[in-house]
Coordinates of C-alpha atoms and ligand atoms in Angstrom, one line a residue:
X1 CA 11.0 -8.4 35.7
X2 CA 8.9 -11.0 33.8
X3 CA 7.8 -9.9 30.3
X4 CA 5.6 -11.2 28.1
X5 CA 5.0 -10.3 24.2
X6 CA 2.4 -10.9 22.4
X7 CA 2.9 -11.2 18.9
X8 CA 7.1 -11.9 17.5
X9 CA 7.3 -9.9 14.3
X10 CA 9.5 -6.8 13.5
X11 CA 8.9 -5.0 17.2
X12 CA 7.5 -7.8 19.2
X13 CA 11.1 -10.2 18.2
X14 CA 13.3 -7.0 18.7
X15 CA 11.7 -5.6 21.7
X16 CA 11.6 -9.1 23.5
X17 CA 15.5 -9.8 22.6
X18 CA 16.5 -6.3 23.7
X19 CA 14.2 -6.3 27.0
X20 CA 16.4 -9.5 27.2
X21 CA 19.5 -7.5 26.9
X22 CA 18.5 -5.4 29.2
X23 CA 18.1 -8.3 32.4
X24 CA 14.9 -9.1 31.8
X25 CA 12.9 -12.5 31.7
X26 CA 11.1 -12.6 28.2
X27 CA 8.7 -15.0 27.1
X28 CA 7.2 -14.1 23.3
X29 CA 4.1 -15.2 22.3
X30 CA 3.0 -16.2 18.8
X31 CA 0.6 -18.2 17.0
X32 CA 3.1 -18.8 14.3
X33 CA 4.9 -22.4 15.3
X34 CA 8.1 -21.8 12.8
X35 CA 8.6 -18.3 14.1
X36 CA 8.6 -19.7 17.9
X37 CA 11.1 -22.6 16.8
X38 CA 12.8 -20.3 15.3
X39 CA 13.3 -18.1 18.3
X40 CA 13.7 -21.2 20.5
X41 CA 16.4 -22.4 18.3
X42 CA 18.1 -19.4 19.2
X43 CA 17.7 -17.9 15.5
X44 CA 15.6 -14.6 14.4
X45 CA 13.0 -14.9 12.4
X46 CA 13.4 -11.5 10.6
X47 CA 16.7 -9.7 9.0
X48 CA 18.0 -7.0 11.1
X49 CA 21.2 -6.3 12.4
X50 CA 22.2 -7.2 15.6
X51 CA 19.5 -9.4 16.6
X52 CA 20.8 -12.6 15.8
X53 CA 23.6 -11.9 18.3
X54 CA 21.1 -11.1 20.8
X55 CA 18.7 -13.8 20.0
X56 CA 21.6 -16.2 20.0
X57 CA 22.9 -14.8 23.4
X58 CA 19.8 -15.0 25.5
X59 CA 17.3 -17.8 23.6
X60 CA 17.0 -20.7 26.1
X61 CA 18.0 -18.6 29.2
X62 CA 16.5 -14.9 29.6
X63 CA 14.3 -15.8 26.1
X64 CA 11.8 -18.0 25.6
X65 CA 9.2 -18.4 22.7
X66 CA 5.6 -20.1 23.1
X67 CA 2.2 -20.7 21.2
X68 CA 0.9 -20.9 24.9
X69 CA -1.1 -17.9 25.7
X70 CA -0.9 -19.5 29.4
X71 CA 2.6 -18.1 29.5
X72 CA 1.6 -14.9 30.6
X73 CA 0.1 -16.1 33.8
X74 CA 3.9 -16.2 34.7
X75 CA 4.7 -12.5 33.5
X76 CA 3.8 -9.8 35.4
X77 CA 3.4 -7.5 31.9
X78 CA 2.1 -8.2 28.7
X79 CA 2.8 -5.8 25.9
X80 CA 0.7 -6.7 22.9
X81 CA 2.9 -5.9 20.0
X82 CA 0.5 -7.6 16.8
X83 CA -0.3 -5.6 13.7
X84 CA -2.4 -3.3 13.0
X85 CA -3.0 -3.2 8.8
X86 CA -5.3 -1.3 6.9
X87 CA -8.6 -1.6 5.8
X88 CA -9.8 -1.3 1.7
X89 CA -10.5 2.6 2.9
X90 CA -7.3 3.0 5.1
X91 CA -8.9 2.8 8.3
X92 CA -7.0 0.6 10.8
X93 CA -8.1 -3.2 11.3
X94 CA -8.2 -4.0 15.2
X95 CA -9.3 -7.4 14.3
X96 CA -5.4 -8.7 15.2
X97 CA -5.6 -6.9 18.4
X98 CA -8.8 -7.9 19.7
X99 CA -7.9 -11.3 18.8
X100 CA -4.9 -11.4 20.8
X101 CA -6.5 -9.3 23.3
X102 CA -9.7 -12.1 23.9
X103 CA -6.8 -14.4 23.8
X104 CA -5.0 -12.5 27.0
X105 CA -8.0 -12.0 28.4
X106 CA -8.8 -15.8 28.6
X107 CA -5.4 -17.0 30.6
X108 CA -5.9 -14.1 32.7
X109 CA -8.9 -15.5 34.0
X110 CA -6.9 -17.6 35.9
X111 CA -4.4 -15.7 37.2
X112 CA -4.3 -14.1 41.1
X113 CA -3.2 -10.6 41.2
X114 CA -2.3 -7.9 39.1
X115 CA -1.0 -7.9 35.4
X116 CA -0.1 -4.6 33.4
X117 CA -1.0 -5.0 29.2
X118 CA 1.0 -2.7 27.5
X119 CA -0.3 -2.1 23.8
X120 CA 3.3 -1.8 21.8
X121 CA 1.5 -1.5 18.5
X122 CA 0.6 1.7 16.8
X123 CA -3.1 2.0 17.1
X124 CA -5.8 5.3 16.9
X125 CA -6.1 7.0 19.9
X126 CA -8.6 5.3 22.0
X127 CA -7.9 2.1 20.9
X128 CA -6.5 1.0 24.1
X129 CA -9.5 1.8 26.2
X130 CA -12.3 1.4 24.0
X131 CA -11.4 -1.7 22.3
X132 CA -8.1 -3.5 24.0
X133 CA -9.0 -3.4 27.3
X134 CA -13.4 -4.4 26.9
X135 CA -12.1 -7.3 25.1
X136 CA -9.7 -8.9 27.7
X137 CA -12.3 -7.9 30.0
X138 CA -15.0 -10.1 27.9
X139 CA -12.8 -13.0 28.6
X140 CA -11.3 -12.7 31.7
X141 CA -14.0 -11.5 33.5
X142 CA -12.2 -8.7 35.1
X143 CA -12.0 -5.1 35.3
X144 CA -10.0 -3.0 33.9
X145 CA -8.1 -0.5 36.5
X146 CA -8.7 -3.5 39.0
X147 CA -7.9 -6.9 37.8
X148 CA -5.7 -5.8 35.0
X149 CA -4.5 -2.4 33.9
X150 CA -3.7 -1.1 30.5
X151 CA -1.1 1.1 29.3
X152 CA 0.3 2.7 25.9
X153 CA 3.9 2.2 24.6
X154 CA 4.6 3.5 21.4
X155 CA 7.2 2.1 19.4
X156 CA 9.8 4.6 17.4
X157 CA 12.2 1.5 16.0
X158 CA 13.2 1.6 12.0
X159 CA 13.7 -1.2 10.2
X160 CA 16.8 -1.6 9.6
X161 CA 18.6 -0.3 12.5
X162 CA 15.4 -1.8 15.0
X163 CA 17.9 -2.9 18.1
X164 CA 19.7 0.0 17.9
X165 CA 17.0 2.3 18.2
X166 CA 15.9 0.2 21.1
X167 CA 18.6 0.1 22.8
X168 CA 19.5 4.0 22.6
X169 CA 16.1 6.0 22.0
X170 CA 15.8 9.5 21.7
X171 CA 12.4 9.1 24.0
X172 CA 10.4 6.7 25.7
X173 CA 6.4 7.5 25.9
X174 CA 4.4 6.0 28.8
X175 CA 1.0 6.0 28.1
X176 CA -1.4 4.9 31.5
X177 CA -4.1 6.3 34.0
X178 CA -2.5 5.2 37.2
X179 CA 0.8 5.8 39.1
X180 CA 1.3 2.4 39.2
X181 CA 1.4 1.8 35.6
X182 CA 3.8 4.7 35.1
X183 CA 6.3 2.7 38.0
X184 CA 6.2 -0.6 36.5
X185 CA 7.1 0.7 32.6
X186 CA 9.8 3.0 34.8
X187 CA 11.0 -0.4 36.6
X188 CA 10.9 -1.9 33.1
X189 CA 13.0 0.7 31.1
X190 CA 15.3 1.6 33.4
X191 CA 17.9 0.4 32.8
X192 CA 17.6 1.6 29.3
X193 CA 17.4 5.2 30.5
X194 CA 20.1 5.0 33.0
X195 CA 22.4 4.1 30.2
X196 CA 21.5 6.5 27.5
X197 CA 20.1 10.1 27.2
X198 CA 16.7 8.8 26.6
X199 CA 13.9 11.5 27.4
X200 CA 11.0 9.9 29.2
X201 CA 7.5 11.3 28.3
X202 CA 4.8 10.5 31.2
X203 CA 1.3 10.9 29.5
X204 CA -2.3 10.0 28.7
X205 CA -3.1 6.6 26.9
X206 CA -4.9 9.0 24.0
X207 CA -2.0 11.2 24.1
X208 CA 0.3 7.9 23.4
X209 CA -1.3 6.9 21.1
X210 CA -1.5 10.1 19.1
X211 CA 2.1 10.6 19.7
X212 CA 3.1 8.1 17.4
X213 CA 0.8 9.0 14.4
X214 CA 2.0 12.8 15.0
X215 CA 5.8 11.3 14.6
X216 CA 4.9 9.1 11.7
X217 CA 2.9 11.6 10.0
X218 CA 5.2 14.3 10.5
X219 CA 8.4 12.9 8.9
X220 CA 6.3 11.3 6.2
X221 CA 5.0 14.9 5.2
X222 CA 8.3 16.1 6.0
X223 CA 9.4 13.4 2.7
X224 CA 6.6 14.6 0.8
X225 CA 7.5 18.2 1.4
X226 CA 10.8 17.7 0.1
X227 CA 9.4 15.7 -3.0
X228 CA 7.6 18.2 -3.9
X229 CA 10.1 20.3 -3.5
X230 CA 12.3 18.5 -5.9
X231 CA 9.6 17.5 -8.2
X232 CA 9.7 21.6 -8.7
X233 CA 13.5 21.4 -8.7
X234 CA 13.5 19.0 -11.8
X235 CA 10.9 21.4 -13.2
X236 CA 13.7 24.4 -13.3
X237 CA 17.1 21.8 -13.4
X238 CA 17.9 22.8 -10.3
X239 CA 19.5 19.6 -7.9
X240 CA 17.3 19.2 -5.6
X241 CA 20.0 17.7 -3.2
X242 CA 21.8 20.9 -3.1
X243 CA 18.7 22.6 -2.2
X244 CA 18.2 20.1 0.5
X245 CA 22.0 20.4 2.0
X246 CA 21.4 24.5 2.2
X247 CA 18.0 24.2 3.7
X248 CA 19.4 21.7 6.1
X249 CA 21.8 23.9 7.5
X250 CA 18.9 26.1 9.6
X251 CA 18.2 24.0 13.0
X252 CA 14.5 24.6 12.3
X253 CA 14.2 22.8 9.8
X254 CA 17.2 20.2 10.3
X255 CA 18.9 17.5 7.8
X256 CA 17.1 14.7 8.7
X257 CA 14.4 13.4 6.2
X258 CA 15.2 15.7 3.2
X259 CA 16.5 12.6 1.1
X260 CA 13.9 13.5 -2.1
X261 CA 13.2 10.4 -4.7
X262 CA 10.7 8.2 -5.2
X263 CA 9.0 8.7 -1.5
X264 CA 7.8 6.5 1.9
X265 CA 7.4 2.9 1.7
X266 CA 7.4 0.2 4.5
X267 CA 4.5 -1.3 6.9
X268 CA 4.2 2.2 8.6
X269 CA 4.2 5.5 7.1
X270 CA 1.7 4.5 4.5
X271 CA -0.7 2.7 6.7
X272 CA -0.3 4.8 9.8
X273 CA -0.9 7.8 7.4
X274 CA -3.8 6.5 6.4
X275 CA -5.4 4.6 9.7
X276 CA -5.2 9.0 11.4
X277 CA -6.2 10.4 7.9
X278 CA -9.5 8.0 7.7
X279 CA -9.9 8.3 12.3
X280 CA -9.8 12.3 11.5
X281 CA -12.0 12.4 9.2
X282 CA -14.0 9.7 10.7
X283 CA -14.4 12.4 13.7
X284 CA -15.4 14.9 11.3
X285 CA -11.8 16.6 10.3
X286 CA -10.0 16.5 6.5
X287 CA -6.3 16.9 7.2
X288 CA -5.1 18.8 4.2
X289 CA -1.5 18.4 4.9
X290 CA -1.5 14.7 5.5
X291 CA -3.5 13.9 2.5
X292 CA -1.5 16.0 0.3
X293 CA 1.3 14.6 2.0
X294 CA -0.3 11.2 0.7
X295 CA -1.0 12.4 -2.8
X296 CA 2.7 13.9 -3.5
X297 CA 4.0 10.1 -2.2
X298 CA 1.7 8.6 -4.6
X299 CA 2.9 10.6 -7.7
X300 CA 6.5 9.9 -7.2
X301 CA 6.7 5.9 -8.9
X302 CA 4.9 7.6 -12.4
X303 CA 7.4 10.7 -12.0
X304 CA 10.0 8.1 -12.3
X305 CA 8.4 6.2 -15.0
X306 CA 7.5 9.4 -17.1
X307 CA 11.2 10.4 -16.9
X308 CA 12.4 7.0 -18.4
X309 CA 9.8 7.9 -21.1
X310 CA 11.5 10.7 -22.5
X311 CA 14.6 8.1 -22.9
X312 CA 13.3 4.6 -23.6
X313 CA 10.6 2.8 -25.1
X314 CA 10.6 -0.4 -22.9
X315 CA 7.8 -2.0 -24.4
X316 CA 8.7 -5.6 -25.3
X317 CA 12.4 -4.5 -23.7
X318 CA 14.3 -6.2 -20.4
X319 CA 14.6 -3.7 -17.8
X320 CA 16.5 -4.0 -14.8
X321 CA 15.0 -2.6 -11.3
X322 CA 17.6 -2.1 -8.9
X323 CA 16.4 -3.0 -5.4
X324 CA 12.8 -4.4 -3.7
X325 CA 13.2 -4.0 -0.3
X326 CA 11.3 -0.4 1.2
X327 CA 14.6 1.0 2.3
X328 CA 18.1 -0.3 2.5
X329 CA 19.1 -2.5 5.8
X330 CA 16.0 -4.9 5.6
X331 CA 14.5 -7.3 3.8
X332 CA 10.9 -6.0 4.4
X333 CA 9.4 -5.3 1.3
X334 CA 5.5 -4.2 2.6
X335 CA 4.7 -0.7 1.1
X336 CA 7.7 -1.0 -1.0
X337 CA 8.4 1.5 -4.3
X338 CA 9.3 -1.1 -5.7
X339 CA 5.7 -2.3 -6.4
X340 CA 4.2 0.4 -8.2
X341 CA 7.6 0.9 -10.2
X342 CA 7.1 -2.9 -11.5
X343 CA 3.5 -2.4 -12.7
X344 CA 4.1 0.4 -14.2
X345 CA 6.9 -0.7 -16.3
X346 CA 4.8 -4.1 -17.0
X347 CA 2.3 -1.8 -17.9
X348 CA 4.4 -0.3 -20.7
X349 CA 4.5 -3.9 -21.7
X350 CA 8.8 -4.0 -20.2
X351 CA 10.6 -7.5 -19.5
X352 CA 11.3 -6.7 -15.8
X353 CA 14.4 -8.3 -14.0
X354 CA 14.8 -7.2 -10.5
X355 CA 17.4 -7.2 -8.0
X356 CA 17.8 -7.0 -4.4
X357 CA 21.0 -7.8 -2.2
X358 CA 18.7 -9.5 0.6
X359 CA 14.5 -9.3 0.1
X360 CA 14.1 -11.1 -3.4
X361 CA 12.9 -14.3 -1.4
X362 CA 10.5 -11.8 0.9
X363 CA 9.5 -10.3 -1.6
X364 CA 8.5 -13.1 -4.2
X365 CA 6.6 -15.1 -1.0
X366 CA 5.2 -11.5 -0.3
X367 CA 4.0 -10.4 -3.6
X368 CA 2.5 -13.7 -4.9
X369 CA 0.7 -12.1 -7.9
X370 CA 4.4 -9.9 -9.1
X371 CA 5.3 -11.7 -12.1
X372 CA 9.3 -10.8 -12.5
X373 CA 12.7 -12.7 -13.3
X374 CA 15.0 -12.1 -10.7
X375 CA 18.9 -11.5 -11.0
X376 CA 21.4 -12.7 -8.6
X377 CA 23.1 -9.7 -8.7
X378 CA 22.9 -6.2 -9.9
X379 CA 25.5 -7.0 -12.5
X380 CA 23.5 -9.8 -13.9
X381 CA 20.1 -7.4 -13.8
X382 CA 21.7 -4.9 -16.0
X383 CA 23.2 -7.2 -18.5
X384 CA 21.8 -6.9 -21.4
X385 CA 18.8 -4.3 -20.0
X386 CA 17.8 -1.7 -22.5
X387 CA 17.3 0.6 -19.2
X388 CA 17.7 0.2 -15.2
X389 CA 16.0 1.9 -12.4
X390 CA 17.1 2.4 -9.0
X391 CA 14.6 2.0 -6.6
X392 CA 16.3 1.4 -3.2
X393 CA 19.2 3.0 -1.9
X394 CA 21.5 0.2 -1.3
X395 CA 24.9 1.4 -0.6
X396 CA 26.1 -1.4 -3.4
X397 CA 24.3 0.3 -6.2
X398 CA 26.5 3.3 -5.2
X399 CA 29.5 1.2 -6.0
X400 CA 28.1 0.0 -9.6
X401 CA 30.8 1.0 -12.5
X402 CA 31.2 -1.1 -15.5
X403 CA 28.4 -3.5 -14.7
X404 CA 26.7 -0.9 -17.0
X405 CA 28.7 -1.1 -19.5
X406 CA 26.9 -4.9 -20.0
X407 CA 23.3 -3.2 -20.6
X408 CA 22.0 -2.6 -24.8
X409 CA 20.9 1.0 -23.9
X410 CA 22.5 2.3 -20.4
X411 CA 19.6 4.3 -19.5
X412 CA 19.5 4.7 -15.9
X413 CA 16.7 6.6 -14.0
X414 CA 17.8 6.7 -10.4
X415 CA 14.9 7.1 -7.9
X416 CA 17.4 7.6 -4.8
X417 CA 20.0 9.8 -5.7
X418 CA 22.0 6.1 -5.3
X419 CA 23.9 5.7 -8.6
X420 CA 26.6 7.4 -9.3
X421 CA 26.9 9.5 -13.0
X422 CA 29.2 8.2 -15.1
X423 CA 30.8 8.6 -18.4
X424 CA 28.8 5.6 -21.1
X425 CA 25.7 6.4 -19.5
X426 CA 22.3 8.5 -20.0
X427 CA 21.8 9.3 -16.1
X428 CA 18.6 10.8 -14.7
X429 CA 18.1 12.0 -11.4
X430 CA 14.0 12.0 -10.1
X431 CA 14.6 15.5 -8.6
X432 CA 18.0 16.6 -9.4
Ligands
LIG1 N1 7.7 -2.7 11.8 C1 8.1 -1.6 12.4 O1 9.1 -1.0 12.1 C2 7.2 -1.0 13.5 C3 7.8 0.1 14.3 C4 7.0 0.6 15.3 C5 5.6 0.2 15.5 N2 5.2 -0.8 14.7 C6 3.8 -1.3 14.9 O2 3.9 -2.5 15.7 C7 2.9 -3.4 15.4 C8 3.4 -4.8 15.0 O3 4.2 -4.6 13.8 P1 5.2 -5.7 13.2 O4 5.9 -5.0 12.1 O5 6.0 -6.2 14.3 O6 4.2 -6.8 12.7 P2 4.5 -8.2 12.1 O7 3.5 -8.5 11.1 O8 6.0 -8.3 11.7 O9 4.4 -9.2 13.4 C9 3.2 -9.5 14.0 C10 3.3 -10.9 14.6 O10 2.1 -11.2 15.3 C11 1.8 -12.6 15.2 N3 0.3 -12.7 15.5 C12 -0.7 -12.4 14.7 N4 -1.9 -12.7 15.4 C13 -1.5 -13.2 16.6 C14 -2.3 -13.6 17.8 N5 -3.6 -13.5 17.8 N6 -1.6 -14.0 18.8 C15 -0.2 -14.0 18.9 N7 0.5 -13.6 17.8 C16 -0.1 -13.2 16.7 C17 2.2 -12.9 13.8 O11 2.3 -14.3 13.7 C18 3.5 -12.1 13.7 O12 4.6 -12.9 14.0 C19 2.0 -2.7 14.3 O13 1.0 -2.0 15.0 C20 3.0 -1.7 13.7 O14 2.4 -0.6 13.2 C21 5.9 -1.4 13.7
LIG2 O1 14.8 11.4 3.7 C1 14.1 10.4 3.6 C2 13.9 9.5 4.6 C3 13.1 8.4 4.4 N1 12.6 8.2 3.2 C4 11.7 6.9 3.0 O2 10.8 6.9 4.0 C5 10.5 5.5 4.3 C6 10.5 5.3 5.8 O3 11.9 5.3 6.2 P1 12.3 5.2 7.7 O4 11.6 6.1 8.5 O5 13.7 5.2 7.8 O6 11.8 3.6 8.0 P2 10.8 2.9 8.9 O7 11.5 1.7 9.3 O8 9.5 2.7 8.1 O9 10.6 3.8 10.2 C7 9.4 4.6 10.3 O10 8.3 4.0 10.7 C8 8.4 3.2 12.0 C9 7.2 2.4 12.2 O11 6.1 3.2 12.7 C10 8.7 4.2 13.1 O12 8.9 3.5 14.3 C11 10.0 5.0 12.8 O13 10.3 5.9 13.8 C12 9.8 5.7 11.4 O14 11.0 6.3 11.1 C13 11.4 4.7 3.4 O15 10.7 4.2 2.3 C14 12.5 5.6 3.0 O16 13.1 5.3 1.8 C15 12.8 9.0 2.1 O17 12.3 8.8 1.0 N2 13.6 10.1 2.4

């Protein structure tokens, strides 16, 4: 089938590549002229494993990229996979997807016959009716359900592991109003569900799009819930890790997501918490859970901070901060910990000297207005620190020994239960 996507960031680069994979013809779309050299050059423009391969495999054959909106004329679907960030108040900003929509909407003007637009991105639940599908209709003069149809296809990919959860998902949501929609996206992902034991969900565009802000919101409170769990545990001494290993052991409540510390980063679970906090109430609904959810994540960075407190005064001290990026396997550092753990040590007037195994570049172009020295490796952070603190869980910090040996007070207050304890060292764990 002929793809297009709109939009080659995290989930449009990764979804076109693997749709690639998969035997499909892929053409990405993108105003950004480096990232569609970049793809054309048969590189990827992001870190994540297993996409360079895939890139490299396919670019110049089944994968193409373009600044040419025109492309699409060619494609028989579009999925429209641009972002969808915050507000000042946490409501989403469409602005990126009626942009891209309007700019859909204008090359399919000219195009005979039928084209399915997929919204990949994770947008409030009418989004794709009341705002996607008016605005391609404002420039291609069509109508929706005649000239073009729209559908919903939520995206579940983590950062990190993004192809993999592609390529073998637990579900696939189709979002549309017509049977023919629901064949197409079948056509589409088949062979992906042939292959694996993918469960395919067949639903409303609303319900799609709520589907993903239920996921998202429940695993993020699921992290809160076990925060604030273990900010209790730290309360009595009790390791909240332990805790976490018995309660895992009932089916209902599972092992997944019980890692306690210093909370959700990354470009979704704090936005797309947000976006369905501010659309509920928006509709006249405060969601308790979510926004406590919300507050217990926000607490966690001065938890951390508090703790180092009762062993350090860092004023006027170097401190080393053990990782940037939001999670281990990526080098995206939006939403990361890391950021509120940096102020607030500059705040208690601390030398900060970070280090990350693969986002320091990301995230010194990302966080412009971050003043800190960075170390070229976690050896050289803590040499000489008169305290550390872990902030990503990169299996490397796990393997730290007598790099600590090198710091003028080895204080280390470990926000992801990454460091190991040691003999030389004052060790503190945020919830065990
Ligand atoms: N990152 C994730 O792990 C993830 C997972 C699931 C869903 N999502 C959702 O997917 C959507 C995209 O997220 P992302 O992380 O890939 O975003 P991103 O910021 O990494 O990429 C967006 C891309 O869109 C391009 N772009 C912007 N405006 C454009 C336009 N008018 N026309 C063409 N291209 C344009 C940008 O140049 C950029 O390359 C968001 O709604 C996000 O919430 C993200
Ligand atoms: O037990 C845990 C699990 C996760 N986290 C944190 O939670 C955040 C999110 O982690 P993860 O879900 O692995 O990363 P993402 O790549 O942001 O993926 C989430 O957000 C994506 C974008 O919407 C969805 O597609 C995925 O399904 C959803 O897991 C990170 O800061 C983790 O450190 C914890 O603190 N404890």
């Amino acid at each position: 089938m002929h793809v297009s996507i709109v939009g080659s960031g995290y989930v449009g680069t990764t979804v076109a590549a693997c749709l690639a994979d998969l035997g499909h013809d892929v053409t990405n779309v993108d105003v950004d002229e480096d990232v569609v050299a970049t793809i054309n050059d048969g590189d990827t423009p992001i870190h994540e494993p297993g996409l360079d391969e895939l890139i490299g495999e396919h670019a110049g054959d089944r994968l193409r990229a373009t600044t040419d909106y025109d492309a699409v004329r060619e494609t028989d679907v579009t999925f429209l996979a641009l972002p969808t960030p915050s507000e000042d108040d946490g409501a989403i900003d469409l602005t990126y997807m009626e942009a891209g929509a309007a700019s859909l909407g204008e090359a399919l003007a000219e195009k005979d016959g039928d084209h399915l637009v997929v919204v990949k991105s994770t947008v409030v639940p009418g989004s794709t009716e009341d705002v996607v599908a008016p605005a391609i209709e404002e420039t291609s003069g069509k109508t929706a359900g005649e000239g073009f149809h729209v559908a919903m296809n939520p995206e579940f990919l983590r950062m990190g592991t993004a192809v993999e959860d592609f390529l073998d998902p637990q579900k696939i949501v189709f979002g549309a109003r017509e049977a023919d929609a629901y064949e197409t996206l079948g056509e589409l992902f088949d062979p992906l569900v042939e292959s694996t034991d993918a469960a395919v969900v067949e639903t409303g565009i609303r319900e799609a799009e709520m589907i993903k802000y239920a996921n998202n919101g429940f695993l993020a409170a699921k992290v809160s819930l076990i925060n604030d769990i273990g900010n209790i545990c730290k309360e009595f001494d009790v390791d909240a890790y332990e805790v976490a290993d018995a309660i895992a052991l009932d089916d209902r409540i599972g092992g997944k997501f019980l890692r306690s510390g210093l909370g959700w980063g990354g470009s979704c679970f704090p936005k797309d918490t947000n976006a369905i906090i501010a659309a509920a109430q928006e509709a006249g609904y405060e969601p308790p859970v979510l926004e406590a959810a919300v507050e217990v994540n926000d607490g966690q960075p001065e938890r951390l901070l508090s703790l180092l407190d009762d062993h350090a005064d860092v004023a006027g001290k170097r401190v080393a901060v053990l990782g940037l990026s939001f999670k281990p396997g990526t080098d995206d550092v939006r939403g990361t910990r890391a950021v509120p753990v940096i102020e607030g040590l500059q705040a208690r007037g601390a030398d900060v000297v970070a280090y990350d195994p693969v986002a320091t570049e990301s995230f010194d172009e990302y966080y412009e207005d971050v003043e800190v020295e960075y170390a070229d490796s976690a050896a050289e952070a803590l040499d000489g620190a008169h305290a550390a603190v872990a902030v990503t869980d990169w299996d490397e910090f796990a393997a730290l020994d007598t790099e600590f040996d090198a710091m003028a007070n080895p204080v280390v207050v470990d926000g992801r239960h990454i460091v190991e304890r040691r003999e030389g060292i004052t060790y503190e764990g945020l919830t065990w």
